[in-house]
Coordinates of C-alpha atoms and ligand atoms in Angstrom, one line a residue:
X1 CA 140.2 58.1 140.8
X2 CA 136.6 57.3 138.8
X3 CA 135.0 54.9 139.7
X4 CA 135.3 51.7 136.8
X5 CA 133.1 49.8 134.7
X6 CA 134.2 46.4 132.9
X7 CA 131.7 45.9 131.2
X8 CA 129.7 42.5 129.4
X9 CA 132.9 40.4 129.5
X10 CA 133.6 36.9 130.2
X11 CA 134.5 36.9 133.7
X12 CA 136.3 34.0 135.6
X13 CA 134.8 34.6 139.0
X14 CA 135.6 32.7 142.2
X15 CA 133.0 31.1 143.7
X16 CA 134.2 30.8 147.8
X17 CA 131.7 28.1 148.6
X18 CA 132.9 25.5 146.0
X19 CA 136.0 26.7 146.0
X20 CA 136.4 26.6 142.2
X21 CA 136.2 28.6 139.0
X22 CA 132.6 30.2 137.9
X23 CA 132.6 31.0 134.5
X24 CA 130.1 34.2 134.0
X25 CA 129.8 34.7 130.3
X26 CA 128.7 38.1 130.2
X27 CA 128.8 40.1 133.1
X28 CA 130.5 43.7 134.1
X29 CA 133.3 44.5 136.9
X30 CA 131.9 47.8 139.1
X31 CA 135.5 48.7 140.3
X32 CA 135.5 51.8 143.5
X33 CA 138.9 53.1 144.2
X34 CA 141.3 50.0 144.9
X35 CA 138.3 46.9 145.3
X36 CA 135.5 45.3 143.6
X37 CA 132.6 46.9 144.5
X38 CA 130.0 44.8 142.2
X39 CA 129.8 42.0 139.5
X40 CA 126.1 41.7 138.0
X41 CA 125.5 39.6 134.4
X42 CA 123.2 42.3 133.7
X43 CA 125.4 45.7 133.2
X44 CA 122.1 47.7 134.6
X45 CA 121.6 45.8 138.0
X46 CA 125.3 47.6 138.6
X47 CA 124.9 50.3 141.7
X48 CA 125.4 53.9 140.1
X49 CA 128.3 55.2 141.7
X50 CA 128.5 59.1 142.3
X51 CA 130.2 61.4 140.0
X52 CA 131.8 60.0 136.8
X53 CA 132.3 56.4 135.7
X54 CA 134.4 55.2 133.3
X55 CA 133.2 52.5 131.3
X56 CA 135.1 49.9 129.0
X57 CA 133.5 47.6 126.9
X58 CA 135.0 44.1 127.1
X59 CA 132.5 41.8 125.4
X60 CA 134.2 38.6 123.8
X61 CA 137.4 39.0 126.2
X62 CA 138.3 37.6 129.2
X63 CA 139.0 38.9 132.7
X64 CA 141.0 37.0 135.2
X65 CA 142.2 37.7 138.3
X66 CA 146.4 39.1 138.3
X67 CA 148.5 35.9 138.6
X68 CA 150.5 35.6 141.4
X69 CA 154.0 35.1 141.5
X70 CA 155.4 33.4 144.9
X71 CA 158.5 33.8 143.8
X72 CA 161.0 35.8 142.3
X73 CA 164.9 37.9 142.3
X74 CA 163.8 40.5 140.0
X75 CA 167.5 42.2 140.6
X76 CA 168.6 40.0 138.0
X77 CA 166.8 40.6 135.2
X78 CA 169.5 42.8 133.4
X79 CA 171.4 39.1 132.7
X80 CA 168.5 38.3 130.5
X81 CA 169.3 35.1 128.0
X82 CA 172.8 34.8 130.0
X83 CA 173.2 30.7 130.7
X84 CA 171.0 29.0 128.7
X85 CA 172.2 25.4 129.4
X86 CA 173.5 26.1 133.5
X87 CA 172.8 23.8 136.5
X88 CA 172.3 25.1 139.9
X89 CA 175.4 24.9 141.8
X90 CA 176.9 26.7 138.5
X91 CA 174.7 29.5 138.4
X92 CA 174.9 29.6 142.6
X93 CA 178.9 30.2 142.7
X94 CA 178.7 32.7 139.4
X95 CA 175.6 35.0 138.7
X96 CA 173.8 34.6 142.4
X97 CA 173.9 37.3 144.9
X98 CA 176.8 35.2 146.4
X99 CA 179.0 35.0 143.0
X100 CA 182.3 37.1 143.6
X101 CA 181.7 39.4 140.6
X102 CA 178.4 40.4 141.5
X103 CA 179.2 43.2 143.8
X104 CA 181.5 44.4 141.7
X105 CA 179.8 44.3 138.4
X106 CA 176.3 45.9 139.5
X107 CA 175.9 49.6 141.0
X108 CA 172.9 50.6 142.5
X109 CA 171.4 51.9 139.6
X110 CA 172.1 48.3 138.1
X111 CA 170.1 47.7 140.9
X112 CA 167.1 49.6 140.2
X113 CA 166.7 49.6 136.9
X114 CA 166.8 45.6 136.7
X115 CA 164.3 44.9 139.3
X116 CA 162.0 47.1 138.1
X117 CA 162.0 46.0 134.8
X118 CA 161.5 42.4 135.9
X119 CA 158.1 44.2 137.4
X120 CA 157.1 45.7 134.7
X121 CA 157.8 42.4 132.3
X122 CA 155.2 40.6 134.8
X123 CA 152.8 43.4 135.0
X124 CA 152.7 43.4 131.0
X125 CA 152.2 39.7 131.7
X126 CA 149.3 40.2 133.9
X127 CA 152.0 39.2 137.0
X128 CA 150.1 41.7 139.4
X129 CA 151.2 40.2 142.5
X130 CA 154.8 39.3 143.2
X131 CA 157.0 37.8 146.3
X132 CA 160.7 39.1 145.5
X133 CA 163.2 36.8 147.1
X134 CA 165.5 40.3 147.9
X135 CA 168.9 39.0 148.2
X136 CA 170.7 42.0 146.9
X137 CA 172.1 42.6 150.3
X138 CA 175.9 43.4 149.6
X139 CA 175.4 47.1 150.4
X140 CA 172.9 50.0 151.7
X141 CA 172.7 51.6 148.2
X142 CA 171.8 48.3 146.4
X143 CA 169.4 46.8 148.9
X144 CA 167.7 50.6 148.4
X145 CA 167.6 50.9 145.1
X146 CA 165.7 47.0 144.9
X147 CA 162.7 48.2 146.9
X148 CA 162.8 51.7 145.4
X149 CA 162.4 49.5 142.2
X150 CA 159.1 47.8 144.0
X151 CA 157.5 51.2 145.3
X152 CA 158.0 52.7 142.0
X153 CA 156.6 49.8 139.4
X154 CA 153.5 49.7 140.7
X155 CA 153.1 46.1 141.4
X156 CA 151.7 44.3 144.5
X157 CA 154.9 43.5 146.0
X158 CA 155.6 40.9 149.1
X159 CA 159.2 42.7 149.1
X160 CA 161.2 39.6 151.2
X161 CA 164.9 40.8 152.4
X162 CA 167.1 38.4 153.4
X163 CA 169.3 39.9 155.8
X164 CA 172.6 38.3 156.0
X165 CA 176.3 39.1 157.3
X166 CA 178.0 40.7 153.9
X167 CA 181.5 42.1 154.2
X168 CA 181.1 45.8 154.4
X169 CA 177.5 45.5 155.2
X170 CA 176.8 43.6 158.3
X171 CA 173.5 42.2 159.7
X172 CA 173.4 44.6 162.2
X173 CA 173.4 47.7 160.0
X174 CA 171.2 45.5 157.2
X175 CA 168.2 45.6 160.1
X176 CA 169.0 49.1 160.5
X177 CA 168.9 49.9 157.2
X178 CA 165.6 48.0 156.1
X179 CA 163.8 49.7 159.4
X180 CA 164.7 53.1 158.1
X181 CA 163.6 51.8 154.4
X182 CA 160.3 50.5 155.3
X183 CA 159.0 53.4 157.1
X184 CA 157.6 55.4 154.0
X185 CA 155.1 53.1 153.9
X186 CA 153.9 52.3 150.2
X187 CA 150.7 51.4 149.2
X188 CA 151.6 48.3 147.3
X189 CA 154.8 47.0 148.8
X190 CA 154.8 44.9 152.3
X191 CA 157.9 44.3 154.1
X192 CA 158.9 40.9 154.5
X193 CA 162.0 38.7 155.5
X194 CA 163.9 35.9 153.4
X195 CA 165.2 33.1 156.1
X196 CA 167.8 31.8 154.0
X197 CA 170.9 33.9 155.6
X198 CA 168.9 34.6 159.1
X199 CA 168.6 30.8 158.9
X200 CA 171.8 29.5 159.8
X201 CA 171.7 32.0 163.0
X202 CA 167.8 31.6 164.6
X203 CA 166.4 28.6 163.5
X204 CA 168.5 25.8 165.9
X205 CA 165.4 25.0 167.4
X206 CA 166.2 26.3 171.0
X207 CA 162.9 28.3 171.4
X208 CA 164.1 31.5 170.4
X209 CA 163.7 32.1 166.5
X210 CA 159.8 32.8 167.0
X211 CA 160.2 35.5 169.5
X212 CA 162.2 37.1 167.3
X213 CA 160.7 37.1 164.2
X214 CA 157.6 38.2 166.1
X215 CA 160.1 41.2 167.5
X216 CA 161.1 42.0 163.8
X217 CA 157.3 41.5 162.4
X218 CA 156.3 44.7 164.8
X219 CA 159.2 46.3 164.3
X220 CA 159.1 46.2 160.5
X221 CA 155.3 45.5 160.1
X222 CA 156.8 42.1 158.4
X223 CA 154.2 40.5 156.3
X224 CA 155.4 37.3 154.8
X225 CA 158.4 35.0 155.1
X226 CA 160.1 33.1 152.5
X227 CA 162.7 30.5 152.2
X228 CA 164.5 28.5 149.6
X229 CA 164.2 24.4 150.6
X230 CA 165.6 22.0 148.6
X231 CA 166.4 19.3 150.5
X232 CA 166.9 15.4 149.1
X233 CA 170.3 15.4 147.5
X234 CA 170.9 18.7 148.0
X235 CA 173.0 19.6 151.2
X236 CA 170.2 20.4 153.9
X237 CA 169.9 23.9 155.8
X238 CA 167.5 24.5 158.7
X239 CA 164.8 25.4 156.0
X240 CA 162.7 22.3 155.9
X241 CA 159.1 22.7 156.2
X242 CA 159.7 20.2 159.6
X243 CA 162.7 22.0 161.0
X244 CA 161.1 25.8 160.7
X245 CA 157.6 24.4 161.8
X246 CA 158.1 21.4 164.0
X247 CA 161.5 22.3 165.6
X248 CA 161.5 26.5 165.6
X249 CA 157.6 27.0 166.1
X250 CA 157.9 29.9 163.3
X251 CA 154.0 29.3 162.4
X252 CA 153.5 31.0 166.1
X253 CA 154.4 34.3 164.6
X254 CA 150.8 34.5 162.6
X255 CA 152.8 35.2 159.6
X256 CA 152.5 33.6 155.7
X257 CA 155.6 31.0 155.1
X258 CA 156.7 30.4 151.5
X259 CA 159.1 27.6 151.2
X260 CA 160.3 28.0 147.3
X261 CA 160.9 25.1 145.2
X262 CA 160.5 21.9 147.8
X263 CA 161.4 19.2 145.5
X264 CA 161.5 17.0 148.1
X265 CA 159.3 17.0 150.9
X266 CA 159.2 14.3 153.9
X267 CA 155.7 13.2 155.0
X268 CA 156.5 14.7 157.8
X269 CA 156.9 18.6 156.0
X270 CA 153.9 17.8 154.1
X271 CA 152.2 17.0 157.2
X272 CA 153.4 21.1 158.7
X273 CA 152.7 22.6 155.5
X274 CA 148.9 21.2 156.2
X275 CA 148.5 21.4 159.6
X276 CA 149.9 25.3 159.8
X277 CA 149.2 26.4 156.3
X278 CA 151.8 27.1 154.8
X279 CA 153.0 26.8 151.1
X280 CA 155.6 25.7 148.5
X281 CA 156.3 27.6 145.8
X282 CA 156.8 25.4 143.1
X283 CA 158.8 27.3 139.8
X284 CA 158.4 24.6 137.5
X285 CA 160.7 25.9 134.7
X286 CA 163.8 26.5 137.2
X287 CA 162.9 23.1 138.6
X288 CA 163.5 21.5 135.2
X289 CA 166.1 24.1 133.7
X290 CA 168.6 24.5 136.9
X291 CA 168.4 20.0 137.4
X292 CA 166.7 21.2 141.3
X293 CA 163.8 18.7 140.8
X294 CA 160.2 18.7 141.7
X295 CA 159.2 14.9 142.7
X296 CA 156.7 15.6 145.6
X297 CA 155.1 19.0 144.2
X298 CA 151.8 17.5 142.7
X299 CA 151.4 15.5 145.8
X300 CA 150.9 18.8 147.8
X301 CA 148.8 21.1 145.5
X302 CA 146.8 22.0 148.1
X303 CA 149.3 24.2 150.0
X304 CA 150.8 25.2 146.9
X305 CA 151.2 28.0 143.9
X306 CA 153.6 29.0 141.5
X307 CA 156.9 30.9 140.9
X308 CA 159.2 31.8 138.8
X309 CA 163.4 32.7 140.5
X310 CA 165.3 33.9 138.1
X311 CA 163.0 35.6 135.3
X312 CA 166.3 36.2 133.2
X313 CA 167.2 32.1 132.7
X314 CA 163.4 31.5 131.3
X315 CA 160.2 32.6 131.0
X316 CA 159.1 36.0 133.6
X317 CA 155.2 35.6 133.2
X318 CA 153.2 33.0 135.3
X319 CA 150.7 31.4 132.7
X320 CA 154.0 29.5 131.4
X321 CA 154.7 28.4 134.4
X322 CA 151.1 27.2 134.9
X323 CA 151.2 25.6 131.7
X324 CA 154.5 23.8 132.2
X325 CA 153.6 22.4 135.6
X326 CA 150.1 21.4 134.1
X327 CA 151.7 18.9 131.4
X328 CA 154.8 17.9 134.1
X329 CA 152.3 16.7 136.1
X330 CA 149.7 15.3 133.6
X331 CA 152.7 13.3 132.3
X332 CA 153.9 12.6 135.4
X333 CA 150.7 10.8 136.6
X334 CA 150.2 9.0 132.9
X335 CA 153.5 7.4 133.0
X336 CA 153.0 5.7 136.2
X337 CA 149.8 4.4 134.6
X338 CA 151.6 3.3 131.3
X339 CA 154.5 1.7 133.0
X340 CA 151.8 -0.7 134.2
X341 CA 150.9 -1.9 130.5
X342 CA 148.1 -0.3 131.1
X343 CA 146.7 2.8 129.1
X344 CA 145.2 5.9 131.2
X345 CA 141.6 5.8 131.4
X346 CA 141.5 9.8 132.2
X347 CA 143.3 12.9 132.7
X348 CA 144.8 13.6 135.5
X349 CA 144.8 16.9 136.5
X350 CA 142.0 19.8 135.2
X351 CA 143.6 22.9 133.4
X352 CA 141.3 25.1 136.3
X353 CA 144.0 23.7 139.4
X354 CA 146.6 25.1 137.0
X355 CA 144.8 28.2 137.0
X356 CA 144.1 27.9 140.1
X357 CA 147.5 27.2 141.5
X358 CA 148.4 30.7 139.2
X359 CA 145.9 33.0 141.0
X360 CA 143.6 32.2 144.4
X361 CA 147.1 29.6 145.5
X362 CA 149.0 32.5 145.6
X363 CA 146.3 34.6 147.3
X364 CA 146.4 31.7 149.8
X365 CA 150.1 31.6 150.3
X366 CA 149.8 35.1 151.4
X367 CA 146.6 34.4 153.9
X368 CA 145.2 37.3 151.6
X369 CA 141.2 36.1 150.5
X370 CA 140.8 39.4 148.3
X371 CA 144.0 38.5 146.0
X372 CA 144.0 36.2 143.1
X373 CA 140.4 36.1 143.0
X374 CA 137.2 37.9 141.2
X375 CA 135.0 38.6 144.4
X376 CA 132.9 41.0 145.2
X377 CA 135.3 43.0 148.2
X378 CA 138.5 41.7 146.0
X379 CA 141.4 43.8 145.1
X380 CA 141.0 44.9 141.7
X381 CA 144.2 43.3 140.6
X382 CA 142.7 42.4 137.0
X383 CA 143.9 41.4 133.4
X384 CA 141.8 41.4 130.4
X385 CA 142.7 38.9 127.0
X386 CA 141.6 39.8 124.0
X387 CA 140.6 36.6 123.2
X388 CA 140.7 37.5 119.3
X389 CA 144.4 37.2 118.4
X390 CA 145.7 34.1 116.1
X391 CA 146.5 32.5 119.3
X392 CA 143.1 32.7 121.0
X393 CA 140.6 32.7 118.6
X394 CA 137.5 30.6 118.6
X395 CA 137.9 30.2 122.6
X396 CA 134.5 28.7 124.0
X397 CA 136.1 27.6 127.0
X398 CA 137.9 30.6 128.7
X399 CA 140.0 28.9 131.5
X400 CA 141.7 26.9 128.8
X401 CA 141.6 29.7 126.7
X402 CA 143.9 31.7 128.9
X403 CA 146.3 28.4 130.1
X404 CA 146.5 26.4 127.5
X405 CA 146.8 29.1 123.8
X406 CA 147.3 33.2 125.5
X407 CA 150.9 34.6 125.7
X408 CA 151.6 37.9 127.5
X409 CA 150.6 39.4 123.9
X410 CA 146.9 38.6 124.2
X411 CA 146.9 40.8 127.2
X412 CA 144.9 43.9 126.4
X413 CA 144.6 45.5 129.9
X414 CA 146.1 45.1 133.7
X415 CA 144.8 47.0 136.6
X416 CA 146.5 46.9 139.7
X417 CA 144.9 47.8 142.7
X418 CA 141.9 49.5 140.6
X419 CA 144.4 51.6 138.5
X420 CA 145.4 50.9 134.7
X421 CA 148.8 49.4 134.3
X422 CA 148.5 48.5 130.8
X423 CA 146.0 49.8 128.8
X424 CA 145.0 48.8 125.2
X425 CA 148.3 46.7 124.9
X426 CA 150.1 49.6 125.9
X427 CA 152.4 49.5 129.4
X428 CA 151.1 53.0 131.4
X429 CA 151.7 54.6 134.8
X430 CA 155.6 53.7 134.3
X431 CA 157.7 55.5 136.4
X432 CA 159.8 56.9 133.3
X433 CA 159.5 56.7 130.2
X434 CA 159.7 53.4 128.1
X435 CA 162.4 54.5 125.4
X436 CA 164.4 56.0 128.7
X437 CA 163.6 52.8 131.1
X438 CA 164.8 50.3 127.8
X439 CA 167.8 52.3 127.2
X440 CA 168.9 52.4 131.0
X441 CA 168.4 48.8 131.4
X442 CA 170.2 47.8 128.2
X443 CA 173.0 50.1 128.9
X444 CA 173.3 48.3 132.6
X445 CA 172.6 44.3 130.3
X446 CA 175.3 45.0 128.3
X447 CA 177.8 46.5 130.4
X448 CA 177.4 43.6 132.9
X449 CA 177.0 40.7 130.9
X450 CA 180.5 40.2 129.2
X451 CA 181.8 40.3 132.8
X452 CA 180.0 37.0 133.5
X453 CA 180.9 35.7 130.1
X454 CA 182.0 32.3 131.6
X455 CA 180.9 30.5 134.6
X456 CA 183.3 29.5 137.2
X457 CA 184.5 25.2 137.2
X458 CA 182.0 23.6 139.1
X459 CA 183.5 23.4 143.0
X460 CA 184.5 19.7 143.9
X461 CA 181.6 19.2 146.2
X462 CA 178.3 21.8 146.4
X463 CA 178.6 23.5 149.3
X464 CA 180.8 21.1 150.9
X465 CA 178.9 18.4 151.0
X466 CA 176.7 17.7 147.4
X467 CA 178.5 15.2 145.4
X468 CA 178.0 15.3 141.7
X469 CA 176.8 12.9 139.5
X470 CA 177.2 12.4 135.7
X471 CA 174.1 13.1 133.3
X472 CA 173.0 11.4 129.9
X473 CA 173.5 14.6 127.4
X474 CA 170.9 14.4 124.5
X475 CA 171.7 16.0 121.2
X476 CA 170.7 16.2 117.4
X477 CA 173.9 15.0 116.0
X478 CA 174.3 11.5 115.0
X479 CA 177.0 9.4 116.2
X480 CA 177.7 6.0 114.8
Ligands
ZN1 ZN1 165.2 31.5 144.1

């Protein structure tokens, strides 16, 4: 692979010792094999690498770091638009990987080609970096055919199984199955491990769970751990930042822990998330769209980042969801001000933490320094806006530029890992064909869709325990 040269663009370089944003407004990317090898505002102080270079001019774009997604089930992505207006427990019993149709209704190739298209919709979103909640664990051949999907789109992937007893497919052979999976090891995929089914069985907090987690981390070079926490109203599991820290000790095993969504966090998990460094994923659409809630997210941006879950309900890129959480959370903080009779005297909350939370947060989240960041030694996991479209034009400041007016449209380039994943608006280095990928996928969409056509009654209680309330419907229709 030659050697790279982005050259006199705005770059949005990370600046370790402040911790923030530094805006260079015309400087050029030296990029050798997979990393950052230089950033200079003058093109000639670059180091001449050997052999042949290939330069790109980018003046009067942008280049960010990838965003990074903390979480995701790309497997889905083939029920795209399906339930517009569903809650959470309805989509749980129906479309989830523990709705009764859904082993029947998806094969393996279902499988494959859904997840990888929900890949290749981040990557043309400049989504380089993704943790996929992997709870397509009904059979061998599915559970395959998901992290096939992740080796072959060419995305960073934190590939998280969640290994749990499925009729026909126990835990037993699942472990067996993932250890034989893993071992061609791939370049851009990591191994990891979704708590939610392991939960129920390890973490009782009788000493054991880290020891084996730390078995299974060598055995499977694991690399990250994820978990879905709700908590508040919703019926509690053993997946509270507290009860995974405090009572199971899993911080012992050196590993990243992503707790996704965390509406509700105690003092006391917002005390473990600190003290241990860990994170939340917040996934501020599904938060809103599913009714899950998000009430102590902004009070924890520290040991947070962003998210999507199910890319099929909403939007699949992350500047959205950086942009939705942004204005939650501006207007969160400005009604607590105006429900004083007072009016705000400032703004809250600077569109560079939402940018933040989209990039170097996610880095974070995965211990990793070089991801989600423009640093010399970085991955060269890049995206580059045009920065002339309708949308974008007249930018002078390029960090609200790219949150507050781009779309995945205004994305002229992606590199991955120093390789070109979308090049002059065009996707490239897809494992088939476009026309062939788009007519496998819609031929799985709309062979699997009608069999979901309605959503199950809502059970009596969620999951035996959640009692359900009524909500205030809003509409556009007048009634006297
Ligand atoms: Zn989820």
């Amino acid at each position: 692979m030659a050697p790279k040269i982005l050259k006199d663009g705005t770059v949005l370089s990370f600046d370790t010792s402040t911790q923030s944003i530094k805006v260079l407004r015309r400087a050029s990317i030296l990029i050798v094999d997979d990393r950052i090898a230089a950033i200079e505002e003058n093109s000639d102080d670059l180091p001449a690498p050997p052999g042949d270079v290939e330069i790109v001019d980018v003046a009067g774009k942008i280049i960010s770091p990838g965003f990074v997604n903390t979480h995701v089930h790309v497997w889905e992505s083939v029920y795209r638009s399906m339930g517009p207006n569903t809650t959470l427990p309805q989509y749980m019993g129906w479309a989830g990987h523990m709705g009764q149709l859904v082993p029947v209704a998806f094969t393996a190739d279902d499988i494959y080609i859904s997840s990888l298209q929900g890949y290749i919709e981040g990557l043309n979103a400049g989504v380089t970096s993704v943790v996929e909640h992997a709870h397509n664990n009904w059979s061998r051949a599915v559970m395959e055919e998901g992290y096939r999907a992740a080796v072959d789109s060419g995305a960073r992937v934190w590939w998280c199984y969640d290994v749990m007893e499925r009729e026909g497919f126990s835990a037993h052979e699942q472990w067996d199955a993932y250890g034989q999976l893993v071992r061609d090891k791939s370049a851009l995929v990591s191994s990891g491990l979704s708590l939610d089914g392991l939960g129920w069985g390890i973490l009782n907090g009788d000493g054991k769970a880290v020891d084996f987690i730390r078995g299974k981390k060598a055995e499977l070079d694991i690399q990250a751990l994820t978990v879905h926490h709700c908590g508040g109203p919703w019926p509690q599991g053993n997946t509270s930042p507290t009860r995974i820290c405090a009572d199971n000790n899993l911080y012992e095993a050196d590993l990243p822990i992503i707790f996704s969504h965390s509406p509700f966090l105690t003092d006391s998990d917002k005390e473990m998330l600190r003290e241990h460094k860990v994170f939340i994923s917040i996934t501020p659409e599904s938060e809103c769209h599913y009714g899950i809630g998000q009430e102590t997210g902004h009070e924890i941006s520290d040991q947070a980042s962003l998210g999507i879950d199910t890319n099929w309900t909403f939007s699949g890129d992350i500047i959205g969801q950086a942009r939705l959480w942004l204005q939650l959370t501006r207007l969160r903080q400005y009604t607590k001000t105006l429900h004083t009779g007072l009016l705000p005297n400032a703004n809250p909350m600077a569109v560079e933490q939402a940018f933040l939370l989209a990039t170097r947060q996610g880095g974070r989240a995965l211990r990793r320094d070089d991801i989600g960041v423009i640093t010399v030694g970085a991955k060269a996991d890049l995206v580059v806006f045009n920065g002339d479209s309708p949308s974008m034009l007249g930018w002078s400041d390029p960090i609200a530029a790219v949150i507050l007016h781009a779309n995945a449209g205004d994305i002229e380039h992606v590199l991955v890992d120093g390789e070109w994943k979308k090049k002059d608006f065009k996707l490239v280095s897809l494992p088939m064909d476009w026309k062939d990928l788009r007519t496998r996928f819609l031929e799985s969409s709309r062979r699997i869709q009608p069999q979901f056509a309605v959503p199950p009654p809502l059970p009596e209680k969620f999951w035996g325990t959640g009692r359900f309330g009524d909500v205030e419907s809003v509409s556009t229709i007048y009634e006297r």
